[in-house]
Coordinates of N, CA and C in Angstrom, one line a residue:
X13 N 123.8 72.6 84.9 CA 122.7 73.4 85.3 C 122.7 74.7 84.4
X14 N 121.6 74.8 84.4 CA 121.5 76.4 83.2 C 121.3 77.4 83.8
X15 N 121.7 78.4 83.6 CA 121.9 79.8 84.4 C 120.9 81.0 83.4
X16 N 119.9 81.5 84.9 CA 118.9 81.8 84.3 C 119.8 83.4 83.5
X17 N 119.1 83.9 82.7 CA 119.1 85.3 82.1 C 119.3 86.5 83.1
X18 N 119.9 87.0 82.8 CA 120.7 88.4 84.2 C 120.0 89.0 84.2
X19 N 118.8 89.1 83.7 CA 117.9 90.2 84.1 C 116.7 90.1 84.8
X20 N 117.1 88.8 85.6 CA 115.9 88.0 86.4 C 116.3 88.6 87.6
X21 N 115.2 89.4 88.9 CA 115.7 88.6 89.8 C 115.8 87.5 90.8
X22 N 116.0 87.6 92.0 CA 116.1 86.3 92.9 C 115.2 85.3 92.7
X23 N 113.7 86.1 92.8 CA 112.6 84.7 93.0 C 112.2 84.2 91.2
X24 N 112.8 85.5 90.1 CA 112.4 84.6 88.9 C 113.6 84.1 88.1
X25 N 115.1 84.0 88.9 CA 116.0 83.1 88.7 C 116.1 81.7 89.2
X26 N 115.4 82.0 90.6 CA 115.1 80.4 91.2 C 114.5 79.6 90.3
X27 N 113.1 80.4 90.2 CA 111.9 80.0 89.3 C 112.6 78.9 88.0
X28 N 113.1 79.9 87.3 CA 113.9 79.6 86.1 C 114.8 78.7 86.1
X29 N 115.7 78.9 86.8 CA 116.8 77.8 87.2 C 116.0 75.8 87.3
X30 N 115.5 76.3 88.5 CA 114.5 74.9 89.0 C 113.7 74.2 87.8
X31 N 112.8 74.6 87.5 CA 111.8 74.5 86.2 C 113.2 74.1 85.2
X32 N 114.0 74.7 84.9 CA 114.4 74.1 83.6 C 115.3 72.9 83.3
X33 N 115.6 73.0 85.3 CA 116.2 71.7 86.0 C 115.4 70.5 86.0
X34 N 114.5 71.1 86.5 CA 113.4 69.5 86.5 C 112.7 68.8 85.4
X35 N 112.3 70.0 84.0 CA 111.8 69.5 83.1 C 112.5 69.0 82.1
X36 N 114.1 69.5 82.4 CA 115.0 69.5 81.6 C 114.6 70.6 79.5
X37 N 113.9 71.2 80.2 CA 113.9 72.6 78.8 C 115.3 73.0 78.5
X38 N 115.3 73.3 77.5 CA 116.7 73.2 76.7 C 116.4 73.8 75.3
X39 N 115.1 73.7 74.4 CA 114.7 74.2 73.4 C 114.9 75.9 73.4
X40 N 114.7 76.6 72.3 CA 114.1 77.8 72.8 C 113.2 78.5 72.5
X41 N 111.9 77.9 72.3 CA 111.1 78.2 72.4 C 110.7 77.7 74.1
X42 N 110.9 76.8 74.6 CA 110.7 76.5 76.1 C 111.8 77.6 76.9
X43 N 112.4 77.7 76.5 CA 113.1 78.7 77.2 C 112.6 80.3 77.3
X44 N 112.2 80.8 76.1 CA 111.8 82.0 75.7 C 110.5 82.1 77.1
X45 N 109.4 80.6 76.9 CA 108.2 80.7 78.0 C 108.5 80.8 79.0
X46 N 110.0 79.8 79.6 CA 110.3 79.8 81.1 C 110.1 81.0 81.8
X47 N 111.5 82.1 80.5 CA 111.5 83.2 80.9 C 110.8 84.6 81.1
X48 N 109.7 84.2 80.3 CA 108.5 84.9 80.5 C 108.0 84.9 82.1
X49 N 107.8 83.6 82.2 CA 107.1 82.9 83.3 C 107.8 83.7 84.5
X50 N 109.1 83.3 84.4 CA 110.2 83.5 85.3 C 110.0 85.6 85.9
X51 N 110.0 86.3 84.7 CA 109.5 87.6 84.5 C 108.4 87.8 85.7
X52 N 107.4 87.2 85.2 CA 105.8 87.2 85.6 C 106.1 86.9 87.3
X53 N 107.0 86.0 87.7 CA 107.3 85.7 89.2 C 107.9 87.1 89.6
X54 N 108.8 87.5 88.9 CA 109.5 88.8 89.5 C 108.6 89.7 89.8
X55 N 107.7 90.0 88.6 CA 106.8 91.2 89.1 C 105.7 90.7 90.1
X56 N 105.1 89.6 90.2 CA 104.2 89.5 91.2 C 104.6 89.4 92.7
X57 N 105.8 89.4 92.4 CA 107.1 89.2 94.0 C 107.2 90.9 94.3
X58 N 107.4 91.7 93.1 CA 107.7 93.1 93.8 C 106.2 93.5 93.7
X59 N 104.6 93.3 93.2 CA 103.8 93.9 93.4 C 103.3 93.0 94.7
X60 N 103.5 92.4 95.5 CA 103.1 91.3 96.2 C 104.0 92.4 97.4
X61 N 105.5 92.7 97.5 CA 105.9 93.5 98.4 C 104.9 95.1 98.8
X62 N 104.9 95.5 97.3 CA 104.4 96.9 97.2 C 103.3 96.8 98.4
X63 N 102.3 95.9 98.1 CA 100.7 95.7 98.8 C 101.1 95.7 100.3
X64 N 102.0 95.0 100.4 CA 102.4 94.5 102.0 C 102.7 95.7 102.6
X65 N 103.5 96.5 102.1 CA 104.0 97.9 102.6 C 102.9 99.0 102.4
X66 N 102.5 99.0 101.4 CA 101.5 100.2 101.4 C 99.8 99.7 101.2
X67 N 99.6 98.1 101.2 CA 97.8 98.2 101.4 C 97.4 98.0 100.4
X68 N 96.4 97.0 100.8 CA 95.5 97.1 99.3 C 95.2 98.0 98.4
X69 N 94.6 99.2 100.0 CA 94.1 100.0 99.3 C 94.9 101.4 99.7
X70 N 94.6 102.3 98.8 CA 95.8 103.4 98.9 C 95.1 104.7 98.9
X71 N 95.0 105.8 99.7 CA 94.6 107.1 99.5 C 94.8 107.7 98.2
X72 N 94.1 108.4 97.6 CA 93.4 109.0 96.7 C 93.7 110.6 96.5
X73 N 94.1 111.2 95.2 CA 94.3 113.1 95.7 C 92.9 113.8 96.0
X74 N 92.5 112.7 96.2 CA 91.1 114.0 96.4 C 90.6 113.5 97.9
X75 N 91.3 112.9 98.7 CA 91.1 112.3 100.2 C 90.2 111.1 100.6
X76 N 90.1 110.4 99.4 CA 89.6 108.8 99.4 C 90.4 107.9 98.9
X77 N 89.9 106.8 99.0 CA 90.3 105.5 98.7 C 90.5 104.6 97.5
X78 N 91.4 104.2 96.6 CA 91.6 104.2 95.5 C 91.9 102.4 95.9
X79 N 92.3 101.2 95.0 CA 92.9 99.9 94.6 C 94.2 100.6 94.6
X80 N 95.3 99.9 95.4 CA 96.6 100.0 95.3 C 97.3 99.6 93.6
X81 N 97.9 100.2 92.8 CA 97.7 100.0 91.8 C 98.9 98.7 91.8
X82 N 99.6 98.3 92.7 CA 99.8 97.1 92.8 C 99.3 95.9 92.2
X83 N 97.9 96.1 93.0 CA 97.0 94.8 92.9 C 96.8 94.2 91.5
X84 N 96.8 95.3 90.7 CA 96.3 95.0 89.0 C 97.6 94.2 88.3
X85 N 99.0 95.1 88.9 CA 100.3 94.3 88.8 C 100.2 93.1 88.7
X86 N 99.9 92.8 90.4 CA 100.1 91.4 90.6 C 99.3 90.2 89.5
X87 N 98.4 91.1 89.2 CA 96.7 90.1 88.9 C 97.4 90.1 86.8
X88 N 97.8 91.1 86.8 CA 98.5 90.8 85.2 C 99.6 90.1 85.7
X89 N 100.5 90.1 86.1 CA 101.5 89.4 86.1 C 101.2 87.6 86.3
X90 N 100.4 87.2 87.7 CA 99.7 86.1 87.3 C 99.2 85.1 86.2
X91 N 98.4 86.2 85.6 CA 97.6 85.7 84.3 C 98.7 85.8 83.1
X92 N 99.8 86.3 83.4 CA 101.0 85.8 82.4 C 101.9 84.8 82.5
X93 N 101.7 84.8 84.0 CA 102.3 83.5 84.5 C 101.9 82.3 84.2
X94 N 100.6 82.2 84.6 CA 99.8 80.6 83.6 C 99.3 80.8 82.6
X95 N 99.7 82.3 81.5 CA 99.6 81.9 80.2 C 100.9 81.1 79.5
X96 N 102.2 81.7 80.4 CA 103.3 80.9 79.9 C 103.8 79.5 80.8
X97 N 102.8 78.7 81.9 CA 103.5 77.8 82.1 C 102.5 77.1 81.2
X98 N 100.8 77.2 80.8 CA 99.9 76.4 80.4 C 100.3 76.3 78.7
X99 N 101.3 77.6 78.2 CA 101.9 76.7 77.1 C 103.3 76.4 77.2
X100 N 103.9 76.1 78.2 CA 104.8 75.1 78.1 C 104.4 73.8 78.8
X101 N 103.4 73.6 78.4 CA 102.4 72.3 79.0 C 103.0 71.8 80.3
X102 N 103.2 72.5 81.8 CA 103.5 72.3 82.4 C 102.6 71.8 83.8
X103 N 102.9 71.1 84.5 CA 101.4 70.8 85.5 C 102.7 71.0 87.2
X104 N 102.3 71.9 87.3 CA 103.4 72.4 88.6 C 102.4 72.0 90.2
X105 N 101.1 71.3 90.2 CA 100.3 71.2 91.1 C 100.7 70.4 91.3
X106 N 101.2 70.2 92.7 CA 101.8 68.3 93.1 C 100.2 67.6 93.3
X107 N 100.5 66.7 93.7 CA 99.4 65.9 93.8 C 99.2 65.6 95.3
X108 N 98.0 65.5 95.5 CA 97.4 65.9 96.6 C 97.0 64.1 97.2
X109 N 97.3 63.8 99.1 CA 96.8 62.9 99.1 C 95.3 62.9 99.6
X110 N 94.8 61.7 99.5 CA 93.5 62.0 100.5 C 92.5 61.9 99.3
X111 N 91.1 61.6 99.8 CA 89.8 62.7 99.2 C 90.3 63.5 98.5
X112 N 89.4 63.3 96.9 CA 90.0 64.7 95.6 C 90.8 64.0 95.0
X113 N 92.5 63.5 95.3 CA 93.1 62.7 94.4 C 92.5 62.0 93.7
X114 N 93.1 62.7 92.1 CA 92.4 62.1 90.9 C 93.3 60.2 91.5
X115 N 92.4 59.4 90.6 CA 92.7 57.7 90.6 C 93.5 57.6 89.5
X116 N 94.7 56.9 90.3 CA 95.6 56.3 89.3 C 94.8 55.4 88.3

């Protein structure tokens, strides 16, 4: 088992760990993306906290209402996340039963 990078933590060590377990990545260029990816989970884990504790939306210095600057975190961190799993051509959506399942 490969042991993620020490500067991960909890949820983008799992991340990391799992993914490199199941695809078996081992290159490094796949590795470099994991750990991007893996990155991208960490911050959307602590901007994902930040919102929870302090709100979408956040008071303002002039006595209004501002976007928690969280949110923008989360929403970059995201869009780095499936820029680095969509180039390690990865398809992480299980498949769904029912209506919608694409046909074998």
């Amino acid at each position: 088992m490969l042991s993620a990078p020490a500067h991960l933590r909890d949820a983008g060590s799992t991340f990391y760990t799992s993914v490199a377990d199941e695809y078996a990545i081992t290159d490094a260029a796949g590795l470099a993306l994991l750990s991007r990816a893996a990155e991208c989970v960490d911050r959307m884990t602590a901007a994902q906290t930040a919102i929870a504790e302090h709100g979408e939306l956040v008071p303002d210095r002039y006595g209004g209402v501002k976007l928690n600057p969280a949110c923008n975190l989360e929403k970059d961190a995201r869009s780095g996340f499936l820029a680095a799993v969509r180039a390690l051509n990865l398809d992480l959506e299980p498949l769904r039963d029912g209506p919608g399942r694409p046909p074998e």
